[in-house]
């Protein structure tokens, strides 16, 4: 018995040593990526130090940062055998200039984004315009709402934008064709709305399209680990999109522009901040109309995140192919995209809309079991009279 106990003790020691080595390697990788600014594994990066230095001021104006960013923060794993990556206060958002917080007036989870107006002089203006009355309440407006703008007292060229906490639009994955159509309909509608009001996003790639999922999650999810609950204990369970009809929103207006109503074809230099593969940028450095470029960006995002990921979306391919035309003048406007898309999905059968969104990389052996579970769930949705396209509830 003592022999096995000794053997088990050696295994535990070996496992602990392996975890320590993995921790060290991860720490070194992050140190190199961030310019060696982290003092210890799980410690604050250089960007986070800025937030720590403004912790008390933000608290005074109504925004409580996590304990990790408090001036007197002591890591919970310090002096223990805990692996730091498993501790909630070691988690952080890897995007620079962004941090999560709680609005003390109502306990809402928000995101604080630090910007420099000298670099992005139109971001606040465009965000406030799209969040103003009467635009804010219009159903077609799928732009993230700017909740607050804070001017940092000790830095003249630093402004903090307060935004709602969102998730990537495809996390969790879509479950039905109807849910995918709902997403496409909302983003088409949202970009059409922006163009109607003479606003060009200029960077509407997939990373700048997100989802407001609050109705989907009975328990709030953690902003740094979206798969976990807010307290870090256990997985964040969610309901389906069919039940909760989430809204999809465009974010990041850092290089967006609002144009005068009389300016029908504005020209801008190719300074888009996202993907640089737009055809007109590859052939010329001459200024171009940003509205057709928006159409290309959105078409590329749908091609990469939908057509290349899910089966059964052939009905969308001709339209997306036109959105990706090399010649900007041959691309449809967002009005034309909407006029083509509505009859396209209206022609689909109810069973097609409720059919499962099957990923192209799905293991074929598991497909029958997934199909069975899916149709049993669909029967429950039919009994509850939930529409196949979730946003139909709010139209």
JSON list of C-alpha atoms in Angstrom, two decimals, residues 132-229:
[
{"chain": "A", "resi": 132, "resn": "UNK", "atom": "CA", "xyz": [-29.09, 59.85, -30.75]},
{"chain": "A", "resi": 133, "resn": "UNK", "atom": "CA", "xyz": [-32.85, 60.28, -30.92]},
{"chain": "A", "resi": 134, "resn": "UNK", "atom": "CA", "xyz": [-34.76, 59.34, -33.00]},
{"chain": "A", "resi": 135, "resn": "UNK", "atom": "CA", "xyz": [-32.19, 56.98, -34.58]},
{"chain": "A", "resi": 136, "resn": "UNK", "atom": "CA", "xyz": [-31.54, 55.03, -31.40]},
{"chain": "A", "resi": 137, "resn": "UNK", "atom": "CA", "xyz": [-35.04, 53.57, -31.16]},
{"chain": "A", "resi": 138, "resn": "UNK", "atom": "CA", "xyz": [-35.35, 52.55, -34.81]},
{"chain": "A", "resi": 139, "resn": "UNK", "atom": "CA", "xyz": [-35.43, 48.80, -35.32]},
{"chain": "A", "resi": 140, "resn": "UNK", "atom": "CA", "xyz": [-33.13, 49.04, -38.35]},
{"chain": "A", "resi": 141, "resn": "UNK", "atom": "CA", "xyz": [-30.37, 50.60, -36.25]},
{"chain": "A", "resi": 142, "resn": "UNK", "atom": "CA", "xyz": [-27.88, 47.81, -35.53]},
{"chain": "A", "resi": 143, "resn": "UNK", "atom": "CA", "xyz": [-25.05, 49.99, -34.22]},
{"chain": "A", "resi": 144, "resn": "UNK", "atom": "CA", "xyz": [-23.72, 49.55, -30.71]},
{"chain": "A", "resi": 145, "resn": "UNK", "atom": "CA", "xyz": [-25.10, 52.15, -28.32]},
{"chain": "A", "resi": 146, "resn": "UNK", "atom": "CA", "xyz": [-22.58, 54.56, -26.85]},
{"chain": "A", "resi": 147, "resn": "UNK", "atom": "CA", "xyz": [-23.58, 54.61, -23.17]},
{"chain": "A", "resi": 148, "resn": "UNK", "atom": "CA", "xyz": [-21.22, 57.31, -21.92]},
{"chain": "A", "resi": 149, "resn": "UNK", "atom": "CA", "xyz": [-18.16, 59.34, -22.85]},
{"chain": "A", "resi": 150, "resn": "UNK", "atom": "CA", "xyz": [-15.59, 60.10, -20.15]},
{"chain": "A", "resi": 151, "resn": "UNK", "atom": "CA", "xyz": [-12.85, 62.68, -20.49]},
{"chain": "A", "resi": 152, "resn": "UNK", "atom": "CA", "xyz": [-9.78, 61.62, -18.51]},
{"chain": "A", "resi": 153, "resn": "UNK", "atom": "CA", "xyz": [-8.92, 64.59, -16.26]},
{"chain": "A", "resi": 154, "resn": "UNK", "atom": "CA", "xyz": [-5.14, 64.31, -16.36]},
{"chain": "A", "resi": 155, "resn": "UNK", "atom": "CA", "xyz": [-4.71, 63.49, -20.08]},
{"chain": "A", "resi": 156, "resn": "UNK", "atom": "CA", "xyz": [-6.10, 65.85, -22.70]},
{"chain": "A", "resi": 157, "resn": "UNK", "atom": "CA", "xyz": [-5.86, 63.37, -25.58]},
{"chain": "A", "resi": 158, "resn": "UNK", "atom": "CA", "xyz": [-7.47, 60.35, -23.89]},
{"chain": "A", "resi": 159, "resn": "UNK", "atom": "CA", "xyz": [-11.19, 59.63, -23.89]},
{"chain": "A", "resi": 160, "resn": "UNK", "atom": "CA", "xyz": [-13.01, 56.61, -22.53]},
{"chain": "A", "resi": 161, "resn": "UNK", "atom": "CA", "xyz": [-16.07, 55.21, -24.30]},
{"chain": "A", "resi": 162, "resn": "UNK", "atom": "CA", "xyz": [-18.54, 53.17, -22.25]},
{"chain": "A", "resi": 163, "resn": "UNK", "atom": "CA", "xyz": [-20.14, 50.36, -24.24]},
{"chain": "A", "resi": 164, "resn": "UNK", "atom": "CA", "xyz": [-22.39, 47.38, -23.43]},
{"chain": "A", "resi": 165, "resn": "UNK", "atom": "CA", "xyz": [-20.81, 43.96, -22.97]},
{"chain": "A", "resi": 166, "resn": "UNK", "atom": "CA", "xyz": [-21.26, 41.90, -26.16]},
{"chain": "A", "resi": 167, "resn": "UNK", "atom": "CA", "xyz": [-20.15, 38.56, -27.59]},
{"chain": "A", "resi": 168, "resn": "UNK", "atom": "CA", "xyz": [-18.78, 37.52, -31.01]},
{"chain": "A", "resi": 169, "resn": "UNK", "atom": "CA", "xyz": [-21.76, 37.06, -33.31]},
{"chain": "A", "resi": 170, "resn": "UNK", "atom": "CA", "xyz": [-21.02, 33.36, -33.92]},
{"chain": "A", "resi": 171, "resn": "UNK", "atom": "CA", "xyz": [-20.38, 32.37, -30.31]},
{"chain": "A", "resi": 172, "resn": "UNK", "atom": "CA", "xyz": [-22.18, 30.11, -29.52]},
{"chain": "A", "resi": 173, "resn": "UNK", "atom": "CA", "xyz": [-22.51, 28.62, -33.03]},
{"chain": "A", "resi": 174, "resn": "UNK", "atom": "CA", "xyz": [-25.74, 28.96, -34.99]},
{"chain": "A", "resi": 175, "resn": "UNK", "atom": "CA", "xyz": [-28.15, 26.03, -34.60]},
{"chain": "A", "resi": 176, "resn": "UNK", "atom": "CA", "xyz": [-30.56, 26.49, -37.54]},
{"chain": "A", "resi": 177, "resn": "UNK", "atom": "CA", "xyz": [-30.63, 27.95, -41.05]},
{"chain": "A", "resi": 178, "resn": "UNK", "atom": "CA", "xyz": [-33.29, 30.36, -39.81]},
{"chain": "A", "resi": 179, "resn": "UNK", "atom": "CA", "xyz": [-30.90, 31.70, -37.17]},
{"chain": "A", "resi": 180, "resn": "UNK", "atom": "CA", "xyz": [-28.25, 32.30, -39.86]},
{"chain": "A", "resi": 181, "resn": "UNK", "atom": "CA", "xyz": [-30.79, 34.12, -42.03]},
{"chain": "A", "resi": 182, "resn": "UNK", "atom": "CA", "xyz": [-31.77, 36.23, -39.03]},
{"chain": "A", "resi": 183, "resn": "UNK", "atom": "CA", "xyz": [-28.13, 37.23, -38.54]},
{"chain": "A", "resi": 184, "resn": "UNK", "atom": "CA", "xyz": [-27.61, 38.07, -42.22]},
{"chain": "A", "resi": 185, "resn": "UNK", "atom": "CA", "xyz": [-30.87, 40.02, -42.34]},
{"chain": "A", "resi": 186, "resn": "UNK", "atom": "CA", "xyz": [-29.89, 42.11, -39.33]},
{"chain": "A", "resi": 187, "resn": "UNK", "atom": "CA", "xyz": [-26.40, 42.98, -40.57]},
{"chain": "A", "resi": 188, "resn": "UNK", "atom": "CA", "xyz": [-27.71, 43.81, -44.06]},
{"chain": "A", "resi": 189, "resn": "UNK", "atom": "CA", "xyz": [-30.37, 45.97, -42.45]},
{"chain": "A", "resi": 190, "resn": "UNK", "atom": "CA", "xyz": [-27.82, 47.60, -40.13]},
{"chain": "A", "resi": 191, "resn": "UNK", "atom": "CA", "xyz": [-25.37, 48.54, -42.88]},
{"chain": "A", "resi": 192, "resn": "UNK", "atom": "CA", "xyz": [-28.25, 49.75, -45.05]},
{"chain": "A", "resi": 193, "resn": "UNK", "atom": "CA", "xyz": [-29.33, 51.96, -42.12]},
{"chain": "A", "resi": 194, "resn": "UNK", "atom": "CA", "xyz": [-25.85, 53.45, -41.79]},
{"chain": "A", "resi": 195, "resn": "UNK", "atom": "CA", "xyz": [-25.59, 54.15, -45.51]},
{"chain": "A", "resi": 196, "resn": "UNK", "atom": "CA", "xyz": [-29.09, 55.66, -45.54]},
{"chain": "A", "resi": 197, "resn": "UNK", "atom": "CA", "xyz": [-27.88, 58.17, -42.95]},
{"chain": "A", "resi": 198, "resn": "UNK", "atom": "CA", "xyz": [-24.66, 58.84, -44.92]},
{"chain": "A", "resi": 199, "resn": "UNK", "atom": "CA", "xyz": [-22.36, 56.97, -42.54]},
{"chain": "A", "resi": 200, "resn": "UNK", "atom": "CA", "xyz": [-19.67, 54.63, -43.89]},
{"chain": "A", "resi": 201, "resn": "UNK", "atom": "CA", "xyz": [-18.31, 52.13, -41.39]},
{"chain": "A", "resi": 202, "resn": "UNK", "atom": "CA", "xyz": [-15.09, 51.61, -43.39]},
{"chain": "A", "resi": 203, "resn": "UNK", "atom": "CA", "xyz": [-14.07, 48.54, -41.37]},
{"chain": "A", "resi": 204, "resn": "UNK", "atom": "CA", "xyz": [-17.14, 46.29, -41.13]},
{"chain": "A", "resi": 205, "resn": "UNK", "atom": "CA", "xyz": [-15.15, 43.06, -41.00]},
{"chain": "A", "resi": 206, "resn": "UNK", "atom": "CA", "xyz": [-16.27, 40.04, -38.95]},
{"chain": "A", "resi": 207, "resn": "UNK", "atom": "CA", "xyz": [-14.50, 41.17, -35.76]},
{"chain": "A", "resi": 208, "resn": "UNK", "atom": "CA", "xyz": [-16.55, 44.35, -35.75]},
{"chain": "A", "resi": 209, "resn": "UNK", "atom": "CA", "xyz": [-19.91, 42.56, -35.80]},
{"chain": "A", "resi": 210, "resn": "UNK", "atom": "CA", "xyz": [-21.05, 41.33, -32.39]},
{"chain": "A", "resi": 211, "resn": "UNK", "atom": "CA", "xyz": [-24.15, 40.07, -30.59]},
{"chain": "A", "resi": 212, "resn": "UNK", "atom": "CA", "xyz": [-26.14, 41.33, -27.63]},
{"chain": "A", "resi": 213, "resn": "UNK", "atom": "CA", "xyz": [-26.73, 37.99, -25.86]},
{"chain": "A", "resi": 214, "resn": "UNK", "atom": "CA", "xyz": [-28.10, 39.06, -22.49]},
{"chain": "A", "resi": 215, "resn": "UNK", "atom": "CA", "xyz": [-31.48, 37.37, -22.97]},
{"chain": "A", "resi": 216, "resn": "UNK", "atom": "CA", "xyz": [-29.72, 34.14, -23.92]},
{"chain": "A", "resi": 217, "resn": "UNK", "atom": "CA", "xyz": [-27.81, 33.81, -20.65]},
{"chain": "A", "resi": 218, "resn": "UNK", "atom": "CA", "xyz": [-29.79, 33.25, -17.41]},
{"chain": "A", "resi": 219, "resn": "UNK", "atom": "CA", "xyz": [-26.53, 33.80, -15.53]},
{"chain": "A", "resi": 220, "resn": "UNK", "atom": "CA", "xyz": [-24.11, 36.50, -16.79]},
{"chain": "A", "resi": 221, "resn": "UNK", "atom": "CA", "xyz": [-20.98, 35.27, -18.53]},
{"chain": "A", "resi": 222, "resn": "UNK", "atom": "CA", "xyz": [-17.46, 36.38, -17.71]},
{"chain": "A", "resi": 223, "resn": "UNK", "atom": "CA", "xyz": [-16.16, 39.13, -20.03]},
{"chain": "A", "resi": 224, "resn": "UNK", "atom": "CA", "xyz": [-12.70, 37.57, -20.21]},
{"chain": "A", "resi": 225, "resn": "UNK", "atom": "CA", "xyz": [-13.85, 33.93, -20.44]},
{"chain": "A", "resi": 226, "resn": "UNK", "atom": "CA", "xyz": [-17.22, 34.00, -22.23]},
{"chain": "A", "resi": 227, "resn": "UNK", "atom": "CA", "xyz": [-17.69, 30.27, -21.74]},
{"chain": "A", "resi": 228, "resn": "UNK", "atom": "CA", "xyz": [-17.59, 30.71, -17.94]},
{"chain": "A", "resi": 229, "resn": "UNK", "atom": "CA", "xyz": [-20.05, 32.28, -15.51]}
]
